[in-house]
PDB file of C-alpha atoms in Angstrom:
ATOM      1  CA  MET F 942     132.297 282.290 152.054  1.00 88.00           C
ATOM      2  CA  ARG F 943     131.073 283.339 148.727  1.00 94.00           C
ATOM      3  CA  PRO F 944     133.008 281.812 145.831  1.00 96.00           C
ATOM      4  CA  VAL F 945     135.389 283.737 143.385  1.00 98.00           C
ATOM      5  CA  LEU F 946     134.286 283.782 139.875  1.00 98.00           C
ATOM      6  CA  VAL F 947     137.014 282.729 137.343  1.00 98.00           C
ATOM      7  CA  LEU F 948     136.308 283.508 133.797  1.00 98.00           C
ATOM      8  CA  THR F 949     138.390 281.541 131.292  1.00 98.00           C
ATOM      9  CA  HIS F 950     138.324 281.694 127.513  1.00 97.00           C
ATOM     10  CA  VAL F 951     140.044 278.477 126.272  1.00 97.00           C
ATOM     11  CA  PRO F 952     140.776 275.259 128.095  1.00 96.00           C
ATOM     12  CA  TYR F 953     144.518 275.666 128.068  1.00 97.00           C
ATOM     13  CA  GLU F 954     144.577 279.048 129.809  1.00 97.00           C
ATOM     14  CA  GLY F 955     143.181 278.114 133.152  1.00 96.00           C
ATOM     15  CA  PRO F 956     143.829 279.935 136.470  1.00 97.00           C
ATOM     16  CA  GLY F 957     147.002 277.935 137.133  1.00 97.00           C
ATOM     17  CA  LEU F 958     148.400 278.778 140.608  1.00 97.00           C
ATOM     18  CA  ILE F 959     145.855 281.415 141.260  1.00 98.00           C
ATOM     19  CA  ALA F 960     142.912 279.150 142.014  1.00 96.00           C
ATOM     20  CA  PRO F 961     144.555 277.056 144.869  1.00 95.00           C
ATOM     21  CA  GLY F 962     146.147 280.228 146.302  1.00 95.00           C
ATOM     22  CA  LEU F 963     142.796 281.940 146.793  1.00 95.00           C
ATOM     23  CA  ASP F 964     141.840 279.843 149.840  1.00 88.00           C
ATOM     24  CA  ALA F 965     138.119 280.356 148.833  1.00 91.00           C
ATOM     25  CA  PRO F 966     135.545 278.383 146.642  1.00 94.00           C
ATOM     26  CA  VAL F 967     136.085 278.976 142.970  1.00 95.00           C
ATOM     27  CA  ARG F 968     133.468 278.935 140.122  1.00 95.00           C
ATOM     28  CA  VAL F 969     135.035 278.555 136.738  1.00 96.00           C
ATOM     29  CA  ARG F 970     132.887 279.758 133.826  1.00 95.00           C
ATOM     30  CA  THR F 971     133.595 280.080 130.057  1.00 96.00           C
ATOM     31  CA  VAL F 972     131.131 282.309 128.469  1.00 95.00           C
ATOM     32  CA  VAL F 973     133.076 283.884 125.619  1.00 94.00           C
ATOM     33  CA  GLY F 974     130.933 282.207 122.867  1.00 94.00           C
ATOM     34  CA  THR F 975     127.511 283.104 124.371  1.00 93.00           C
ATOM     35  CA  ALA F 976     125.822 286.324 123.357  1.00 90.00           C
ATOM     36  CA  ASP F 977     123.739 286.595 126.578  1.00 92.00           C
ATOM     37  CA  PRO F 978     125.557 284.519 129.183  1.00 94.00           C
ATOM     38  CA  VAL F 979     124.085 283.942 132.611  1.00 91.00           C
ATOM     39  CA  LEU F 980     126.613 285.234 135.148  1.00 94.00           C
ATOM     40  CA  PRO F 981     126.350 285.362 138.901  1.00 94.00           C
ATOM     41  CA  ALA F 982     125.264 288.562 140.516  1.00 95.00           C
ATOM     42  CA  LEU F 983     128.099 290.500 142.124  1.00 96.00           C
ATOM     43  CA  ASP F 984     126.520 290.092 145.653  1.00 95.00           C
ATOM     44  CA  GLU F 985     126.957 286.264 145.065  1.00 96.00           C
ATOM     45  CA  VAL F 986     130.768 286.445 144.538  1.00 97.00           C
ATOM     46  CA  SER F 987     133.736 287.589 146.703  1.00 97.00           C
ATOM     47  CA  GLY F 988     135.977 288.434 143.852  1.00 98.00           C
ATOM     48  CA  VAL F 989     136.387 288.089 139.977  1.00 98.00           C
ATOM     49  CA  VAL F 990     139.403 286.705 138.160  1.00 98.00           C
ATOM     50  CA  VAL F 991     139.627 286.984 134.343  1.00 98.00           C
ATOM     51  CA  MET F 992     142.176 284.816 132.493  1.00 98.00           C
ATOM     52  CA  GLY F 993     143.906 285.040 129.205  1.00 98.00           C
ATOM     53  CA  GLY F 994     142.927 283.807 125.732  1.00 97.00           C
ATOM     54  CA  PRO F 995     143.950 284.008 122.078  1.00 95.00           C
ATOM     55  CA  MET F 996     141.133 286.345 120.982  1.00 96.00           C
ATOM     56  CA  ASP F 997     141.088 290.085 120.723  1.00 97.00           C
ATOM     57  CA  ALA F 998     139.327 291.834 123.684  1.00 97.00           C
ATOM     58  CA  ASP F 999     137.236 293.810 121.259  1.00 97.00           C
ATOM     59  CA  ASP F1000     136.098 290.998 118.953  1.00 96.00           C
ATOM     60  CA  ASP F1001     132.553 290.865 120.050  1.00 96.00           C
ATOM     61  CA  ARG F1002     131.376 289.701 116.681  1.00 94.00           C
ATOM     62  CA  GLY F1003     133.596 286.592 116.879  1.00 96.00           C
ATOM     63  CA  HIS F1004     133.292 286.101 120.630  1.00 97.00           C
ATOM     64  CA  PRO F1005     130.003 287.752 121.821  1.00 96.00           C
ATOM     65  CA  GLY F1006     130.428 286.879 125.441  1.00 97.00           C
ATOM     66  CA  LEU F1007     133.268 289.422 125.763  1.00 98.00           C
ATOM     67  CA  ALA F1008     130.717 292.258 125.981  1.00 97.00           C
ATOM     68  CA  ALA F1009     129.022 290.576 129.038  1.00 97.00           C
ATOM     69  CA  GLU F1010     132.490 290.178 130.672  1.00 97.00           C
ATOM     70  CA  ARG F1011     133.366 293.730 130.224  1.00 98.00           C
ATOM     71  CA  ALA F1012     130.025 294.846 131.587  1.00 97.00           C
ATOM     72  CA  LEU F1013     130.544 292.607 134.684  1.00 98.00           C
ATOM     73  CA  LEU F1014     134.036 293.991 135.160  1.00 98.00           C
ATOM     74  CA  ALA F1015     132.842 297.639 135.094  1.00 98.00           C
ATOM     75  CA  ALA F1016     130.135 296.813 137.499  1.00 98.00           C
ATOM     76  CA  ALA F1017     132.576 294.926 139.830  1.00 98.00           C
ATOM     77  CA  VAL F1018     134.857 297.985 140.021  1.00 98.00           C
ATOM     78  CA  ASP F1019     131.875 300.250 140.752  1.00 97.00           C
ATOM     79  CA  ALA F1020     130.703 297.900 143.487  1.00 97.00           C
ATOM     80  CA  ASP F1021     134.381 297.627 144.965  1.00 97.00           C
ATOM     81  CA  VAL F1022     134.578 293.904 144.271  1.00 98.00           C
ATOM     82  CA  PRO F1023     138.196 292.574 144.057  1.00 98.00           C
ATOM     83  CA  VAL F1024     139.213 291.888 140.529  1.00 98.00           C
ATOM     84  CA  LEU F1025     142.246 290.338 139.036  1.00 98.00           C
ATOM     85  CA  GLY F1026     142.641 290.453 135.133  1.00 98.00           C
ATOM     86  CA  VAL F1027     145.427 288.616 133.531  1.00 98.00           C
ATOM     87  CA  CYS F1028     146.598 289.263 129.909  1.00 98.00           C
ATOM     88  CA  LEU F1029     143.308 289.269 127.898  1.00 98.00           C
ATOM     89  CA  GLY F1030     141.656 289.744 131.282  1.00 98.00           C
ATOM     90  CA  ALA F1031     143.685 292.895 131.863  1.00 98.00           C
ATOM     91  CA  GLN F1032     142.667 294.167 128.430  1.00 98.00           C
ATOM     92  CA  LEU F1033     138.972 293.326 128.986  1.00 98.00           C
ATOM     93  CA  LEU F1034     139.277 295.157 132.340  1.00 98.00           C
ATOM     94  CA  GLY F1035     140.926 298.268 130.783  1.00 98.00           C
ATOM     95  CA  MET F1036     138.339 298.453 128.058  1.00 98.00           C
ATOM     96  CA  ALA F1037     135.566 298.065 130.614  1.00 98.00           C
ATOM     97  CA  LEU F1038     136.959 301.168 132.313  1.00 98.00           C
ATOM     98  CA  GLY F1039     137.159 303.233 129.184  1.00 98.00           C
ATOM     99  CA  ALA F1040     140.587 302.487 127.657  1.00 98.00           C
ATOM    100  CA  HIS F1041     141.375 301.868 124.107  1.00 97.00           C
ATOM    101  CA  LEU F1042     142.756 298.439 122.845  1.00 98.00           C
ATOM    102  CA  HIS F1043     145.598 298.432 120.321  1.00 97.00           C
ATOM    103  CA  ARG F1044     145.624 295.196 118.197  1.00 97.00           C
ATOM    104  CA  ARG F1045     149.168 293.957 117.197  1.00 95.00           C
ATOM    105  CA  HIS F1046     150.748 296.760 119.094  1.00 96.00           C
ATOM    106  CA  GLY F1047     153.880 294.727 119.717  1.00 95.00           C
ATOM    107  CA  THR F1048     154.660 291.129 120.329  1.00 96.00           C
ATOM    108  CA  GLU F1049     156.248 289.947 123.479  1.00 97.00           C
ATOM    109  CA  ILE F1050     156.496 286.150 123.992  1.00 97.00           C
ATOM    110  CA  GLY F1051     158.854 284.639 126.452  1.00 98.00           C
ATOM    111  CA  PHE F1052     160.513 285.573 129.719  1.00 98.00           C
ATOM    112  CA  ALA F1053     161.655 289.231 130.130  1.00 98.00           C
ATOM    113  CA  PRO F1054     161.652 291.935 132.894  1.00 98.00           C
ATOM    114  CA  VAL F1055     159.015 294.537 133.516  1.00 98.00           C
ATOM    115  CA  ASP F1056     159.753 297.802 135.359  1.00 98.00           C
ATOM    116  CA  VAL F1057     157.465 298.391 138.348  1.00 98.00           C
ATOM    117  CA  VAL F1058     156.956 302.059 138.582  1.00 98.00           C
ATOM    118  CA  ALA F1059     154.469 302.373 141.481  1.00 98.00           C
ATOM    119  CA  ASP F1060     153.731 300.705 144.872  1.00 98.00           C
ATOM    120  CA  ASP F1061     150.698 298.333 145.089  1.00 98.00           C
ATOM    121  CA  LEU F1062     150.062 295.940 147.821  1.00 96.00           C
ATOM    122  CA  VAL F1063     149.124 293.082 145.570  1.00 98.00           C
ATOM    123  CA  LEU F1064     151.694 293.512 142.912  1.00 98.00           C
ATOM    124  CA  GLY F1065     154.361 294.408 145.263  1.00 97.00           C
ATOM    125  CA  PRO F1066     155.730 291.018 146.087  1.00 97.00           C
ATOM    126  CA  LEU F1067     157.029 290.720 142.494  1.00 97.00           C
ATOM    127  CA  GLY F1068     159.810 293.246 143.221  1.00 97.00           C
ATOM    128  CA  SER F1069     160.875 296.256 141.357  1.00 97.00           C
ATOM    129  CA  ARG F1070     162.047 294.604 138.141  1.00 98.00           C
ATOM    130  CA  PRO F1071     160.784 291.106 138.016  1.00 98.00           C
ATOM    131  CA  THR F1072     161.353 288.708 135.052  1.00 98.00           C
ATOM    132  CA  VAL F1073     157.916 287.483 134.046  1.00 98.00           C
ATOM    133  CA  LEU F1074     156.267 285.474 131.314  1.00 98.00           C
ATOM    134  CA  HIS F1075     154.894 287.440 128.395  1.00 98.00           C
ATOM    135  CA  TRP F1076     152.634 286.052 125.689  1.00 97.00           C
ATOM    136  CA  HIS F1077     150.663 288.766 123.815  1.00 97.00           C
ATOM    137  CA  SER F1078     150.706 291.142 120.832  1.00 96.00           C
ATOM    138  CA  ASP F1079     147.772 293.442 121.780  1.00 97.00           C
ATOM    139  CA  ALA F1080     148.001 296.281 124.280  1.00 97.00           C
ATOM    140  CA  ILE F1081     145.638 298.440 126.299  1.00 98.00           C
ATOM    141  CA  ASP F1082     145.872 302.144 127.094  1.00 98.00           C
ATOM    142  CA  LEU F1083     145.882 303.194 130.783  1.00 98.00           C
ATOM    143  CA  PRO F1084     142.267 303.519 131.768  1.00 98.00           C
ATOM    144  CA  PRO F1085     141.156 306.999 133.043  1.00 96.00           C
ATOM    145  CA  ALA F1086     141.859 307.520 136.714  1.00 91.00           C
ATOM    146  CA  ALA F1087     143.915 304.308 136.880  1.00 98.00           C
ATOM    147  CA  THR F1088     147.426 304.086 138.311  1.00 98.00           C
ATOM    148  CA  LEU F1089     150.241 302.650 136.047  1.00 98.00           C
ATOM    149  CA  LEU F1090     152.067 299.975 137.989  1.00 98.00           C
ATOM    150  CA  ALA F1091     154.453 298.387 135.431  1.00 98.00           C
ATOM    151  CA  SER F1092     155.728 298.941 132.006  1.00 98.00           C
ATOM    152  CA  THR F1093     158.038 297.870 129.172  1.00 98.00           C
ATOM    153  CA  PRO F1094     159.285 299.697 126.148  1.00 97.00           C
ATOM    154  CA  THR F1095     157.052 297.541 123.913  1.00 97.00           C
ATOM    155  CA  THR F1096     154.004 297.652 126.124  1.00 98.00           C
ATOM    156  CA  PRO F1097     153.793 300.872 128.131  1.00 98.00           C
ATOM    157  CA  VAL F1098     150.880 299.490 130.239  1.00 98.00           C
ATOM    158  CA  GLN F1099     152.001 296.103 131.703  1.00 98.00           C
ATOM    159  CA  ALA F1100     150.025 296.416 135.009  1.00 98.00           C
ATOM    160  CA  PHE F1101     147.598 298.961 136.521  1.00 98.00           C
ATOM    161  CA  ARG F1102     145.395 299.579 139.486  1.00 98.00           C
ATOM    162  CA  ALA F1103     141.783 300.879 139.237  1.00 98.00           C
ATOM    163  CA  GLY F1104     140.185 300.863 142.713  1.00 97.00           C
ATOM    164  CA  SER F1105     139.445 297.253 143.691  1.00 98.00           C
ATOM    165  CA  ALA F1106     140.852 295.954 140.292  1.00 98.00           C
ATOM    166  CA  LEU F1107     144.383 294.921 139.330  1.00 98.00           C
ATOM    167  CA  GLY F1108     145.106 294.292 135.720  1.00 98.00           C
ATOM    168  CA  VAL F1109     148.475 292.564 134.650  1.00 98.00           C
ATOM    169  CA  GLN F1110     149.396 291.984 130.957  1.00 98.00           C
ATOM    170  CA  PHE F1111     151.969 289.351 131.843  1.00 98.00           C
ATOM    171  CA  HIS F1112     151.188 285.898 133.170  1.00 98.00           C
ATOM    172  CA  VAL F1113     151.367 285.587 136.988  1.00 98.00           C
ATOM    173  CA  GLU F1114     149.408 282.379 136.924  1.00 98.00           C
ATOM    174  CA  VAL F1115     152.109 280.206 135.219  1.00 98.00           C
ATOM    175  CA  GLU F1116     153.801 277.328 137.115  1.00 97.00           C
ATOM    176  CA  PRO F1117     155.941 274.570 135.391  1.00 97.00           C
ATOM    177  CA  SER F1118     153.085 272.318 134.342  1.00 97.00           C
ATOM    178  CA  LEU F1119     151.063 275.106 132.861  1.00 98.00           C
ATOM    179  CA  LEU F1120     154.076 276.291 130.901  1.00 98.00           C
ATOM    180  CA  ASP F1121     154.657 272.744 129.577  1.00 97.00           C
ATOM    181  CA  LEU F1122     151.076 272.632 128.525  1.00 97.00           C
ATOM    182  CA  TRP F1123     151.422 275.877 126.466  1.00 97.00           C
ATOM    183  CA  LEU F1124     154.675 274.678 124.887  1.00 97.00           C
ATOM    184  CA  THR F1125     152.828 271.715 123.479  1.00 96.00           C
ATOM    185  CA  THR F1126     149.592 273.559 122.440  1.00 97.00           C
ATOM    186  CA  PRO F1127     149.645 274.256 118.718  1.00 95.00           C
ATOM    187  CA  THR F1128     147.466 277.387 119.227  1.00 92.00           C
ATOM    188  CA  MET F1129     150.098 278.828 121.569  1.00 95.00           C
ATOM    189  CA  THR F1130     153.190 277.923 119.551  1.00 95.00           C
ATOM    190  CA  ALA F1131     152.006 278.373 115.993  1.00 92.00           C
ATOM    191  CA  ASP F1132     154.213 281.381 115.382  1.00 90.00           C
ATOM    192  CA  LEU F1133     157.302 280.130 117.280  1.00 94.00           C
ATOM    193  CA  ASP F1134     160.205 278.137 115.840  1.00 95.00           C
ATOM    194  CA  ASP F1135     161.973 275.280 117.691  1.00 96.00           C
ATOM    195  CA  GLU F1136     164.742 277.482 118.907  1.00 97.00           C
ATOM    196  CA  GLU F1137     162.174 280.100 120.344  1.00 97.00           C
ATOM    197  CA  LEU F1138     160.340 277.261 122.115  1.00 97.00           C
ATOM    198  CA  ALA F1139     163.717 275.814 123.505  1.00 97.00           C
ATOM    199  CA  THR F1140     164.547 279.223 124.739  1.00 98.00           C
ATOM    200  CA  ILE F1141     161.263 279.717 126.511  1.00 98.00           C
ATOM    201  CA  ARG F1142     161.616 276.208 128.079  1.00 98.00           C
ATOM    202  CA  SER F1143     165.083 276.877 129.424  1.00 98.00           C
ATOM    203  CA  ASP F1144     164.164 280.304 130.594  1.00 98.00           C
ATOM    204  CA  GLY F1145     161.290 278.871 132.460  1.00 98.00           C
ATOM    205  CA  ALA F1146     163.547 276.364 134.259  1.00 98.00           C
ATOM    206  CA  ARG F1147     165.714 279.296 135.225  1.00 98.00           C
ATOM    207  CA  HIS F1148     163.146 281.964 136.248  1.00 98.00           C
ATOM    208  CA  LEU F1149     160.056 280.088 137.522  1.00 98.00           C
ATOM    209  CA  PRO F1150     161.712 278.921 140.756  1.00 98.00           C
ATOM    210  CA  THR F1151     161.874 282.678 141.743  1.00 97.00           C
ATOM    211  CA  LEU F1152     158.828 283.856 139.949  1.00 98.00           C
ATOM    212  CA  VAL F1153     156.396 281.206 141.364  1.00 98.00           C
ATOM    213  CA  PRO F1154     156.910 282.073 145.056  1.00 98.00           C
ATOM    214  CA  ALA F1155     156.496 285.718 144.285  1.00 98.00           C
ATOM    215  CA  ALA F1156     153.443 284.989 142.379  1.00 98.00           C
ATOM    216  CA  HIS F1157     151.992 283.027 145.203  1.00 98.00           C
ATOM    217  CA  LYS F1158     152.489 286.130 147.447  1.00 98.00           C
ATOM    218  CA  LEU F1159     150.811 288.232 144.947  1.00 98.00           C
ATOM    219  CA  VAL F1160     147.769 285.882 144.861  1.00 98.00           C
ATOM    220  CA  GLN F1161     147.799 285.878 148.641  1.00 97.00           C
ATOM    221  CA  GLY F1162     147.509 289.669 148.656  1.00 97.00           C
ATOM    222  CA  PHE F1163     144.557 289.348 146.288  1.00 98.00           C
ATOM    223  CA  ALA F1164     143.010 286.549 148.424  1.00 97.00           C
ATOM    224  CA  GLU F1165     143.178 288.832 151.475  1.00 96.00           C
ATOM    225  CA  GLN F1166     141.069 291.280 149.660  1.00 96.00           C
ATOM    226  CA  VAL F1167     138.639 288.567 148.745  1.00 97.00           C
ATOM    227  CA  ARG F1168     138.422 287.380 152.371  1.00 95.00           C
ATOM    228  CA  THR F1169     137.665 291.005 153.589  1.00 93.00           C
ATOM    229  CA  ARG F1170     134.761 291.006 151.189  1.00 85.00           C
ATOM    230  CA  GLY F1171     133.752 287.556 152.346  1.00 74.00           C
TER     231      GLY F1171
END
């Protein structure tokens, strides 16, 4: 079976529970700082997963590899390659498909519900109003011809489907050890006080036992698309 390409942007925002749930070989690459990165051809991979990161999705000057990621994502959707974009990955996917990025649109950090507004085979296991982990301030418009799947008042586009691609602004990859890592990573917590950190930690203990099994089912749905491609 061809591997799934996983693009990461910083060491502490890895694929989390996504990678082991794919039941496929995984190639993890970080190319964000390279102006002309060498990426595998799409006929060499069975799917593409793009993770989060602290940078803006349109900051090509500071992070020149982002342009190559967006080009790869656009080509993947054209070629009907399964794609899963998470947080920054969803923003890159949206931009690749023609949507506009809004910097500092509204900060959402912590566990809070999203309203699921349309059916999707992959997103569906999360339910109609799941409580998920948010950690972002930028937002993306709905790409042309995409279907809006989930929303919040602060961030109208929380999830969308565009052909073979699913973008989710929230973090489906998080399990307890990854959340612990984030809560002890200065880059992640620089704008949070001790009370906010304690709330996220206690909310994680309350919500992750429900969220993690649902996220595993979401990944299984994506993995089925990957297996179909082979």
